[in-house]
Coordinates of C-alpha atoms and ligand atoms in Angstrom, one line a residue:
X51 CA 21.7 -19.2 -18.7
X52 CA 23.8 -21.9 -17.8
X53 CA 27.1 -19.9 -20.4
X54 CA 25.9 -16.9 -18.6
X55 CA 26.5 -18.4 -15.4
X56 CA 29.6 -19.9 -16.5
X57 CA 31.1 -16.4 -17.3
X58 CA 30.4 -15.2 -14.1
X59 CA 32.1 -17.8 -12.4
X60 CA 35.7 -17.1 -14.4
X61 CA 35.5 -13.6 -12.3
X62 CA 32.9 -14.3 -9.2
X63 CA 33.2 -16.2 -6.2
X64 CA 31.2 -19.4 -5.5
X65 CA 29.7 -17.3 -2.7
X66 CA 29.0 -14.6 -5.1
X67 CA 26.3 -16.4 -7.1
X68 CA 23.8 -18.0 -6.3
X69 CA 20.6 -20.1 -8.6
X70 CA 19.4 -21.5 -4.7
X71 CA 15.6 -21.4 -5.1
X72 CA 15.2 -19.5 -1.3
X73 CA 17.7 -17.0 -2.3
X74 CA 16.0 -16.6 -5.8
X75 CA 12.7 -16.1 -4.0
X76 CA 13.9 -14.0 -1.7
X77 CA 14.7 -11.6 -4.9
X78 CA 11.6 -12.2 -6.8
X79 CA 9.2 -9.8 -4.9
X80 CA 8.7 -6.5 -3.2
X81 CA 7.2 -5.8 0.0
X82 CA 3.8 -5.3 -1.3
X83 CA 0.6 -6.9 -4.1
X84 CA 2.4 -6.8 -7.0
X85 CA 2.9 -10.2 -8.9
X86 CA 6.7 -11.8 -8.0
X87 CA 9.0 -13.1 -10.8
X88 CA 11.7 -15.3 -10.1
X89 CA 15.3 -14.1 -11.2
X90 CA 18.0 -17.0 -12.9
X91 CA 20.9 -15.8 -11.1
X92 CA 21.5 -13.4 -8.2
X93 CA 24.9 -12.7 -7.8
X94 CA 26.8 -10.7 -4.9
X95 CA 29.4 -8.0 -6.8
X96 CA 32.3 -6.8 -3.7
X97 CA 33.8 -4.0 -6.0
X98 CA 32.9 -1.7 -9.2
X99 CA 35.3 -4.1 -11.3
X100 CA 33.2 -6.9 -10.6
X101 CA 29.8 -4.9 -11.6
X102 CA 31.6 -3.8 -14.9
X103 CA 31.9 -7.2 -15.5
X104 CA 28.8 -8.2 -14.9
X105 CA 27.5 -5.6 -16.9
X106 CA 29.9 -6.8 -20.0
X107 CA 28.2 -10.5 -19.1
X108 CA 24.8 -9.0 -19.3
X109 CA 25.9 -7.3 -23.0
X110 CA 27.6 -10.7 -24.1
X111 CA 24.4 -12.4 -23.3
X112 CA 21.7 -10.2 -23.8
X113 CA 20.7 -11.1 -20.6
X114 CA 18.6 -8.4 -18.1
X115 CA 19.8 -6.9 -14.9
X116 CA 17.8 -5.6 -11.9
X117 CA 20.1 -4.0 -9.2
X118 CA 18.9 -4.5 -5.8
X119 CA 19.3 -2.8 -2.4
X120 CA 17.3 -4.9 0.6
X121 CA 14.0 -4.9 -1.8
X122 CA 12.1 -2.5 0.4
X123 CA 10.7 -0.8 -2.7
X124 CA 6.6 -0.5 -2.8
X125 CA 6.5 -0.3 -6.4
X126 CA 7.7 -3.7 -7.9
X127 CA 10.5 -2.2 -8.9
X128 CA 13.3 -4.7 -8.2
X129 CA 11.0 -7.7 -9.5
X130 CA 12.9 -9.1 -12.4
X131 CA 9.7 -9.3 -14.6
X132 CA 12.5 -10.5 -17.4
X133 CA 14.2 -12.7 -15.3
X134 CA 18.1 -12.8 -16.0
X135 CA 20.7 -11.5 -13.2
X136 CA 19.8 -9.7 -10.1
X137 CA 22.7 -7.9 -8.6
X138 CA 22.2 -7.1 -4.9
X139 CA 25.0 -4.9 -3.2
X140 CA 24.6 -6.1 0.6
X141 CA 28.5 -7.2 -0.1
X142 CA 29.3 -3.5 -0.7
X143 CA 28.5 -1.7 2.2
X144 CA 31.8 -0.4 3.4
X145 CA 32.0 3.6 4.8
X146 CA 34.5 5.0 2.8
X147 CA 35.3 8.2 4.2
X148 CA 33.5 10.6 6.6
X149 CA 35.1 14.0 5.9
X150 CA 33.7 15.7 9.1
X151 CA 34.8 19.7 7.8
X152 CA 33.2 19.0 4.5
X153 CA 30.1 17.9 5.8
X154 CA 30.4 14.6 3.1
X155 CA 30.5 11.0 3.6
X156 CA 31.6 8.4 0.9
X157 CA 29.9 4.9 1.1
X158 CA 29.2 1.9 -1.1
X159 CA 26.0 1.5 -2.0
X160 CA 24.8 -1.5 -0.2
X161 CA 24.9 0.7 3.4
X162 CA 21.8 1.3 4.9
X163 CA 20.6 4.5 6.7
X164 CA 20.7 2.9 10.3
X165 CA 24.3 1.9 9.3
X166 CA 25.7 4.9 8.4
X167 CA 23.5 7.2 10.9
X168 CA 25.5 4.9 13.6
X169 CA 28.8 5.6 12.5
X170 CA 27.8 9.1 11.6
X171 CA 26.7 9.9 15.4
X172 CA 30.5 9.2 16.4
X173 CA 31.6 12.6 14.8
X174 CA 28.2 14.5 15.5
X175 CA 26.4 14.3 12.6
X176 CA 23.8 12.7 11.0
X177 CA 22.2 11.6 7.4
X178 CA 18.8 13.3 6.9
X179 CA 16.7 11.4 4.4
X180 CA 14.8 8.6 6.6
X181 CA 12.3 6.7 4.3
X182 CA 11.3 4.8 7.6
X183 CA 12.3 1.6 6.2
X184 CA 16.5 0.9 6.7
X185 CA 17.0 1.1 3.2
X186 CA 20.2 0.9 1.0
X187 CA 21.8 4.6 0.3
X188 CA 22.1 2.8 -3.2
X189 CA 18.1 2.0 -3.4
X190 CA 17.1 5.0 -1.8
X191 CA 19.3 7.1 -4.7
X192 CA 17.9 4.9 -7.1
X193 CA 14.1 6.2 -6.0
X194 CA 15.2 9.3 -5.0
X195 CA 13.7 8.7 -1.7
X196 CA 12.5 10.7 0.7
X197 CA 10.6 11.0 4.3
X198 CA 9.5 12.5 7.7
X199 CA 12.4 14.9 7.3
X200 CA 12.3 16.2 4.1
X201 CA 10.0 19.2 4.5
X202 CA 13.7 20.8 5.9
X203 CA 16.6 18.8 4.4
X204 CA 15.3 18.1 0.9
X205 CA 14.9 14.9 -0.6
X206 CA 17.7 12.4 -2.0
X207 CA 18.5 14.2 -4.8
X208 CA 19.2 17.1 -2.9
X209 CA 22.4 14.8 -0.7
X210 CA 23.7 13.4 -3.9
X211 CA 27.4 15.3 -4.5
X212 CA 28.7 12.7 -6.9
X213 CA 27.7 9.1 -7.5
X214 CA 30.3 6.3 -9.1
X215 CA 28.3 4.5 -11.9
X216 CA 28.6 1.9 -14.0
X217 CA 27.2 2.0 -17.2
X218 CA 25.5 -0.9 -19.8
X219 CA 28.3 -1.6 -21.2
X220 CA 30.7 -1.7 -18.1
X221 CA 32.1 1.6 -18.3
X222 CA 32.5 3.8 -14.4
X223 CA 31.7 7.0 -14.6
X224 CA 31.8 10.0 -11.7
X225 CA 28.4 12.0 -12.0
X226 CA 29.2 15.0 -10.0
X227 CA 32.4 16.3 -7.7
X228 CA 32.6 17.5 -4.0
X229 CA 31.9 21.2 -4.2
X230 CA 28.6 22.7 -2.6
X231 CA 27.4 23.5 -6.1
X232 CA 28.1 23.3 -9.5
X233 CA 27.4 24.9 -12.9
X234 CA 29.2 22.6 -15.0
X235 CA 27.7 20.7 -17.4
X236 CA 24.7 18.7 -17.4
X237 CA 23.2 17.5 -14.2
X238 CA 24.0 14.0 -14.3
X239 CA 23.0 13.6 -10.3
X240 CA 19.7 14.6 -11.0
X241 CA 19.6 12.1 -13.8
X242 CA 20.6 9.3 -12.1
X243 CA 18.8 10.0 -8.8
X244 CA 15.7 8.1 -9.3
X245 CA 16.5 6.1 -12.2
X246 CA 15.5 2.7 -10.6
X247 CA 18.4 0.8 -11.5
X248 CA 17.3 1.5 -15.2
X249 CA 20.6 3.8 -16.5
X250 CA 23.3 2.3 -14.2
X251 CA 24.5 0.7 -11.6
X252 CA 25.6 3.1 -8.5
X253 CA 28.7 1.6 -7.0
X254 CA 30.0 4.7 -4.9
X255 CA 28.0 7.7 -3.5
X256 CA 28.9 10.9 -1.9
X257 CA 26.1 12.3 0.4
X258 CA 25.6 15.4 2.5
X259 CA 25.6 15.4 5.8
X260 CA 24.3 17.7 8.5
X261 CA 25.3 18.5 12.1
X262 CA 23.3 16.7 14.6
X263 CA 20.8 19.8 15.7
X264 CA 21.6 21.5 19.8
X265 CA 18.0 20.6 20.4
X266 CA 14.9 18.6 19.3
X267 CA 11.3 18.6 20.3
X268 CA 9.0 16.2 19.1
X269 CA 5.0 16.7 19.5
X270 CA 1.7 15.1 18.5
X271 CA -1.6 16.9 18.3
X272 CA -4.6 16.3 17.9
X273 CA -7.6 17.8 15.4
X274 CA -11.5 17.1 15.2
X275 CA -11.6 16.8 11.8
X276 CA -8.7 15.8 8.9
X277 CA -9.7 19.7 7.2
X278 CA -8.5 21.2 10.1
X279 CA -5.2 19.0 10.9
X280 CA -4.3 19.5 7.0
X281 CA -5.0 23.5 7.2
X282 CA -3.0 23.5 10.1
X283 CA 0.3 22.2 8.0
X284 CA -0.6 24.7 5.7
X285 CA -0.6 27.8 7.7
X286 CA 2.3 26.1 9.8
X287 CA 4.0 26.4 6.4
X288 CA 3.0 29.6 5.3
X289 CA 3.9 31.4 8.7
X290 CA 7.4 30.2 7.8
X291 CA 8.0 28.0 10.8
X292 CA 11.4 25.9 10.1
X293 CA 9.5 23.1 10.9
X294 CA 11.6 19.2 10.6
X295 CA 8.8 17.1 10.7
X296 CA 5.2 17.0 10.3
X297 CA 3.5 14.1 9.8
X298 CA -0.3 13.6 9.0
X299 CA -2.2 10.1 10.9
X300 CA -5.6 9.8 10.1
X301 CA -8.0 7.8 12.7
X302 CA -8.4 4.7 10.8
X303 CA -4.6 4.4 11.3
X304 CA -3.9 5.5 14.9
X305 CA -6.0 2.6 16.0
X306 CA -3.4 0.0 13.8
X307 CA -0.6 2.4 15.9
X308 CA -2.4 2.0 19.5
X309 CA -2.4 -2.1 18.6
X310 CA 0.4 -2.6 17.6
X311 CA 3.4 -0.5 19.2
X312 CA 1.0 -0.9 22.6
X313 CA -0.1 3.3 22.9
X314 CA -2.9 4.8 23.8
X315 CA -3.0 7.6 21.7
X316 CA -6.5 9.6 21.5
X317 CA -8.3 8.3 18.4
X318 CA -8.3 11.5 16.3
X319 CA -6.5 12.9 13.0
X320 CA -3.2 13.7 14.3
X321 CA -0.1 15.2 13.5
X322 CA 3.3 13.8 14.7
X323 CA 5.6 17.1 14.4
X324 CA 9.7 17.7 15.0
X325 CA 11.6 20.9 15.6
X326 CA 15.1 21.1 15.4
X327 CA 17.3 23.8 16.5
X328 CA 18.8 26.1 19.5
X329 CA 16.3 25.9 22.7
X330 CA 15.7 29.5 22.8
X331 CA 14.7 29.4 18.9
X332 CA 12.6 25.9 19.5
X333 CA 10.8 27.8 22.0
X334 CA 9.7 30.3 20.1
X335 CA 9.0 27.9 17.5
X336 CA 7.0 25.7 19.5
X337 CA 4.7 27.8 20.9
X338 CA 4.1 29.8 17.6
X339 CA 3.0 26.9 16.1
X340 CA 0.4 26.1 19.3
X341 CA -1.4 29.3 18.7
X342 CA -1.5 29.1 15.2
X343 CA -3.6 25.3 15.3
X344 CA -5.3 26.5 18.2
X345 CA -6.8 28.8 15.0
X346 CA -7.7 24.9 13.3
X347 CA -9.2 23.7 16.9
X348 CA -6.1 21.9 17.9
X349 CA -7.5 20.1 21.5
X350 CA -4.7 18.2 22.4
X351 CA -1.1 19.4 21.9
X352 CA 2.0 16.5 23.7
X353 CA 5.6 17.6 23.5
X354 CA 8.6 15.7 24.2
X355 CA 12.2 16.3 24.7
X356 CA 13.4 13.3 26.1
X357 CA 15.1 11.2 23.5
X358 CA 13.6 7.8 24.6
X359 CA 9.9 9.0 24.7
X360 CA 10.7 10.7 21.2
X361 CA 12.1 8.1 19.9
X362 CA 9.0 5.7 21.0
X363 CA 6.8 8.7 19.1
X364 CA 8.6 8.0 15.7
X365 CA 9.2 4.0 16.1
X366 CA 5.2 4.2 16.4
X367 CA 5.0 6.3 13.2
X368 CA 7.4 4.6 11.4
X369 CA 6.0 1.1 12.2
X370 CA 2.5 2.1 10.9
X371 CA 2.7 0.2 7.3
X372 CA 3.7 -3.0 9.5
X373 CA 1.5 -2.4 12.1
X374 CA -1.5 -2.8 9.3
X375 CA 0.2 -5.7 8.2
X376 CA 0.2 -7.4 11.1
X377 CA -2.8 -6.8 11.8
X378 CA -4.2 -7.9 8.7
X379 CA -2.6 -11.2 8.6
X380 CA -3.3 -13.0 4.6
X381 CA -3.7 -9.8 2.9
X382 CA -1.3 -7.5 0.8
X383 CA -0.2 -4.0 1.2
X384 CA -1.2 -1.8 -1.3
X385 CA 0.2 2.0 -0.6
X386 CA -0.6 4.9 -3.0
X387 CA 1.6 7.6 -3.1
X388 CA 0.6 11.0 -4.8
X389 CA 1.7 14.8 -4.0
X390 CA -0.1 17.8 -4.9
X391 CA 0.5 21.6 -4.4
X392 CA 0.4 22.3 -0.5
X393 CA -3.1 24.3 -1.6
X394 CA -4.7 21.2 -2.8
X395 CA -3.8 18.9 -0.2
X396 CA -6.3 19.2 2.4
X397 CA -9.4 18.6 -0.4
X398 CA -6.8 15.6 -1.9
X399 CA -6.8 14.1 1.1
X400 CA -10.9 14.2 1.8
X401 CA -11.2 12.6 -1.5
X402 CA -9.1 9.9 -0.9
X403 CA -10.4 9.4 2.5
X404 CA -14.0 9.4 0.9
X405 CA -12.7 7.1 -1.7
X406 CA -11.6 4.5 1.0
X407 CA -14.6 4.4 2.4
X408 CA -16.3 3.6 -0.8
X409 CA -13.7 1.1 -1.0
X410 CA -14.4 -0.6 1.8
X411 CA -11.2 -2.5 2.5
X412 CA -9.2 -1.6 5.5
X413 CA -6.7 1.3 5.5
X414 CA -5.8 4.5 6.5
X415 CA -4.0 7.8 4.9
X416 CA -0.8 8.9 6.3
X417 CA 1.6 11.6 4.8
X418 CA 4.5 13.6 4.9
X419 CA 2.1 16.6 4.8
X420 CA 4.5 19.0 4.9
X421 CA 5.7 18.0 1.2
X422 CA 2.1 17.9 0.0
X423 CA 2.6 14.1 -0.2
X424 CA 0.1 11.4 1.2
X425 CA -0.1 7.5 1.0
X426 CA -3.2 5.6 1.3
X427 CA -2.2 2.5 2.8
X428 CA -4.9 -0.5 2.2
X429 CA -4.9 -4.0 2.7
X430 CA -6.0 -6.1 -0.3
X431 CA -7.2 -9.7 -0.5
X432 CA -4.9 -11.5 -3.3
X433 CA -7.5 -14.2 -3.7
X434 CA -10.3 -11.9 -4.7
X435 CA -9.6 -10.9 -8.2
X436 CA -12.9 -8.4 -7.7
X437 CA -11.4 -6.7 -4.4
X438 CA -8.0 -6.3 -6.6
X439 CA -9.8 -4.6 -9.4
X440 CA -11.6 -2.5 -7.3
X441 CA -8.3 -1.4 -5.6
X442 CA -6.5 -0.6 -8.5
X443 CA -9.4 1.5 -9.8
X444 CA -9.4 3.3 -6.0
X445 CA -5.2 3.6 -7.1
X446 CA -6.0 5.1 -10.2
X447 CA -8.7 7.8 -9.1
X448 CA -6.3 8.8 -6.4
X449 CA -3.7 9.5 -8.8
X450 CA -5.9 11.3 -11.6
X451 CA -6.9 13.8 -9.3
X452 CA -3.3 14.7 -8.4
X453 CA -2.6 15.0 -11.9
X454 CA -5.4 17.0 -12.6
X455 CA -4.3 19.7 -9.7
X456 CA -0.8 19.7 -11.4
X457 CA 0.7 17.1 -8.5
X458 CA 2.9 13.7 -9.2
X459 CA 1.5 10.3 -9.6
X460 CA 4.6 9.4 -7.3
X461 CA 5.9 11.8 -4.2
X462 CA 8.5 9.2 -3.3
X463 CA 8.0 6.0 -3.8
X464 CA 8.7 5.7 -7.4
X465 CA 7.4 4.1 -11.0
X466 CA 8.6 0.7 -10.6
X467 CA 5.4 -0.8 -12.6
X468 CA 3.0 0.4 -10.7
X469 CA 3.2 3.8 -11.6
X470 CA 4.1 3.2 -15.1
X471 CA 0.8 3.4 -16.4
X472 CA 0.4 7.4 -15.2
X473 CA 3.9 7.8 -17.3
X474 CA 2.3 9.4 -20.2
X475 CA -0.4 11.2 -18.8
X476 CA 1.8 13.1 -16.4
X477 CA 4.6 13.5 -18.3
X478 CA 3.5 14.4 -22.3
X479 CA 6.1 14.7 -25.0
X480 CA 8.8 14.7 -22.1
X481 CA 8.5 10.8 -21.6
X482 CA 9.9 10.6 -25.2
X483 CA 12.6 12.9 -24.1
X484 CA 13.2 10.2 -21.2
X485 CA 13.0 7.2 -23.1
X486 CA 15.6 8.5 -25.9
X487 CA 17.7 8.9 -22.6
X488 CA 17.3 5.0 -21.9
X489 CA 18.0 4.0 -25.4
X490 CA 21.1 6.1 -25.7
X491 CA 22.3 4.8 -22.2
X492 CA 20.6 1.3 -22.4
X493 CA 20.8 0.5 -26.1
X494 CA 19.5 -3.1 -25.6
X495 CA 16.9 -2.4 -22.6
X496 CA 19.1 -4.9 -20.4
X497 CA 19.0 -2.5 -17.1
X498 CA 16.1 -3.2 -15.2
X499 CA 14.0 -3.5 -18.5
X500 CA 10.9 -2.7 -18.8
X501 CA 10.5 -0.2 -15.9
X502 CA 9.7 3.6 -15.6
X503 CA 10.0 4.2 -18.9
X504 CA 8.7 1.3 -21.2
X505 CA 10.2 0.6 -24.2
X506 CA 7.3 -1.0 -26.0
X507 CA 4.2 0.9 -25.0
X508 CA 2.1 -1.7 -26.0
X509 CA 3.6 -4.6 -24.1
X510 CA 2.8 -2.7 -20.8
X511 CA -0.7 -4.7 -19.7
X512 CA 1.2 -8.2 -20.9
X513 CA 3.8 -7.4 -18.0
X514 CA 1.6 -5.4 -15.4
Ligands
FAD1330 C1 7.4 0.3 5.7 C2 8.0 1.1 4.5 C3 7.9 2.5 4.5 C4 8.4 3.2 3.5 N1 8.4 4.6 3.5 C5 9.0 5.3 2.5 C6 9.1 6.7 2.6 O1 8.6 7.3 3.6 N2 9.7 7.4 1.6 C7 10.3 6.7 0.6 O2 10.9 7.4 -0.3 N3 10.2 5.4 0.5 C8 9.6 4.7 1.4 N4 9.6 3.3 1.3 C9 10.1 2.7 0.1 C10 11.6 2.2 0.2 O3 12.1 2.1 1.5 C11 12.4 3.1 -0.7 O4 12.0 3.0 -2.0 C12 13.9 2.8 -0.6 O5 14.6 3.9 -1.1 C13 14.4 1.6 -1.4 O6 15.7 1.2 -1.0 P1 16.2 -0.3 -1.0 O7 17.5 -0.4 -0.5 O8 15.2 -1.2 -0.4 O9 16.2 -0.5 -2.6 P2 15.5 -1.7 -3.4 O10 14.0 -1.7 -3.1 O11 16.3 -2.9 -3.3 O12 15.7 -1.1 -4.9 C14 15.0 0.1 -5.3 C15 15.3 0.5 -6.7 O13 16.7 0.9 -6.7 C16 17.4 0.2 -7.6 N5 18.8 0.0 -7.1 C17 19.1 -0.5 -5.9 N6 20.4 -0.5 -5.6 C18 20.9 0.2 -6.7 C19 22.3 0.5 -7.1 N7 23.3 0.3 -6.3 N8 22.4 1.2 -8.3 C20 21.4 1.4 -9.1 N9 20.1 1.1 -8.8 C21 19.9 0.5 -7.6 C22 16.7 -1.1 -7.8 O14 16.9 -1.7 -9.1 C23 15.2 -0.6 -7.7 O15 14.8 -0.1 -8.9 C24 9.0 2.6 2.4 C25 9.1 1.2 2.4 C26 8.6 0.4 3.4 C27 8.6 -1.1 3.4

């Protein structure tokens, strides 16, 4: 390590690496159970040249690198199980350009949604993908994230234009251009999008952007039972209803909401819902969608305009996953994350529930509904190697009946390693197809090794 570090310095900074044990920590985990690693080195790139050379130092070497956003991943994907060089990009995080007629903004990977939605407000427009946390745009490409808004605007892959990447062996290459679409070629977007830092190392991204919308309502409402809230969505959907958001809550978790962000909203299965559009069309839309989940028993239906009280509404939603955590001070998050065909959701989402209870640690189930996707968000004792088991085997059933119903063992959140066990099972002969990919683009396995698609099969329960 200490020659590795040595050739960094001839190109890097003294502020652009770092062995400092906080600053190591600080890199060696995720935000949720899964077991930390400490890195050797984390260094601090400012342009593409210096990630092509630290790529070429990682060749030279044979040493691993995990590319790192701000670590907000839920599925140990940026812990550097193989220690070696963690390259975090909060140096890079300059706007490029905002080209306001095309709709398309250029940015370095290290800026984070909050970020650029600031800026982007200045010209009228905003970035749609909001994974609640104020991730990278680089780590939320690298998941291919998505959120409360994705039931209209698509998920991450859908933003990506063109991404700059640099490859194993330092080479940049452009993945895509700036036109609306594109029959050229391979889809190399798609590829990258969601590769978990595995394939490359983003240094530049071109993103769509939308306009900011005339008008928005937001709304909550209320269901007696979780069956009728979730059949709501469904018909919701079906009826064709351009809804923006619509976000499932169950009890469990609006009682973590009412503690924590201080509201008293009535202890039922809710959904938090957005409409964007004209205020003639919202109208229509808004009251369309009150008659149809007055057909699910809907008995309490709150809309807001204002952009202070809707904003509260979301900062509550969005604050769930902390608001558990804080309330469950010692313990670990654990958050599942499966999606199923909108038909299956509503029995999904029972069994989960029914699951939980069997579990018998706290949580709640929360979900992007409107995507088929649900988390089950619990709160695990580290210290009781029983309670851990126990969770993982709750994990695991969750995900097995996706799979069985044709769903994803992932929605959003990603493999990481968490997810990597499911690889097989949902994906057949296709993971080979994926992990010829890796060795063609990763000959030696140096890119954040050892993640999504695993090299060594066998290794898999030594590093998990
Ligand atoms: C409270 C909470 C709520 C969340 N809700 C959602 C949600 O609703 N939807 C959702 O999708 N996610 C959600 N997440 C997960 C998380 O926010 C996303 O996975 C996010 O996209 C990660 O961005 P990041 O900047 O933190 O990346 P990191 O966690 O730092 O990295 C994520 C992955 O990207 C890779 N990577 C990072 N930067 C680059 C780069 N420049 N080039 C190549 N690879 C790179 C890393 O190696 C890693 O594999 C949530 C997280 C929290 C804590």
């Amino acid at each position: 390590m200490e020659k590795v570090i040595q050739a960094l310095k001839a190109k890097l900074a003294e502020e652009q690496i770092s062995t400092n044990e906080t600053v190591r920590e600080l890199h060696s985990k995720d935000e949720t159970y899964h077991q930390t690693s400490l890195p050797d080195v984390v260094v601090f790139p400012k342009t593409t040249e210096d990630v092509s050379y630290i790529m070429k130092v990682s060749q030279e070497f044979k040493t691993p690198i995990t590319p790192f956003g701000v670590g907000s991943s839920l599925e140990g994907h940026v812990i550097p199980y193989q220690k070696g060089i963690v390259v975090d990009f909060s140096f890079m995080n300059k706007i490029i350009e905002i080209k306001q007629e095309d709709l398309l903004v250029t940015v370095q990977p290290g800026v984070t949604r909050e970020q650029l939605n600031k800026e982007l407000k200045k010209y009228g427009l905003f970035f749609t993908v909001d994974p609640g946390a104020n991730a990278t745009l680089g780590g939320m490409a690298a998941t291919n994230a998505s959120g409360t808004t994705t039931v209209k605007y698509g998920v991450m892959r859908d933003q990506v234009r063109n991404l700059e990447v640099v490859l194993a062996d330092g080479s940049v290459i452009q993945t895509g251009s700036l036109a609306a679409k594109s029959a050229s070629g391979y889809h190399l977007n798609g590829l990258f999008v969601g590769s978990e830092g595995t394939l490359g190392c983003f240094t530049e991204l071109t993103l769509q952007v939308y306009g900011i919308p005339e008008h928005v309502v937001a709304a909550r409402a209320t269901f007696p039972s979780l069956t009728q809230a979730i059949q709501a969505v469904t018909s919701i959907l079906q009826a064709g209803i351009p809804i923006a958001r619509v976000e499932f809550v169950d009890e469990a978790s609006i009682i973590q909401i009412n503690t924590f962000s201080e509201t008293d909203y009535l202890v039922k299965p809710t959904l938090f819902l957005e409409f964007h559009g004209n205020e003639a069309g919202l109208n229509a839309d808004v009251a369309f969608t009150k008659e149809i989940m007055q057909d699910y028993a809907c008995d309490n239906f709150t809309s807001e305009t204002d952009n202070a009280a809707r904003n509260h509404l979301w900062d509550a939603r969005h604050n769930l996953a902390y608001a558990y955590i804080h309330g469950h001070a010692g313990k670990k998050m654990m958050l599942t994350d499966v999606a199923v065909p909108i038909s299956e959701l509503a029995n999904s989402v029972i069994y989960a529930r029914e699951e939980l209870d069997k579990l018998g640690v706290p949580g709640g189930i929360l979900g992007h509904v409107g995507d088929g996707n649900f988390h089950c968000l619990i709160m695990i004792d580290m210290a009781n190697a029983e309670e851990i088991k126990r969770a993982n085997e709750f994990n695991k059933n969750v995900v097995l009946y996706a799979l069985e119903r044709g769903g994803t063992c992932t929605g959003e959140h990603g493999v990481g390693v968490g997810k990597m066990p499911y690889q097989r099972q949902e994906h057949g002969a296709a993971l080979d197809i994926m992990k010829q990919i890796k060795k063609a683009l990763d000959p030696n396995n140096l890119l954040n090794p050892n993640k999504i698609v695993e090299i060594e099969e066998e290794t898999l329960n030594e590093i998990y």
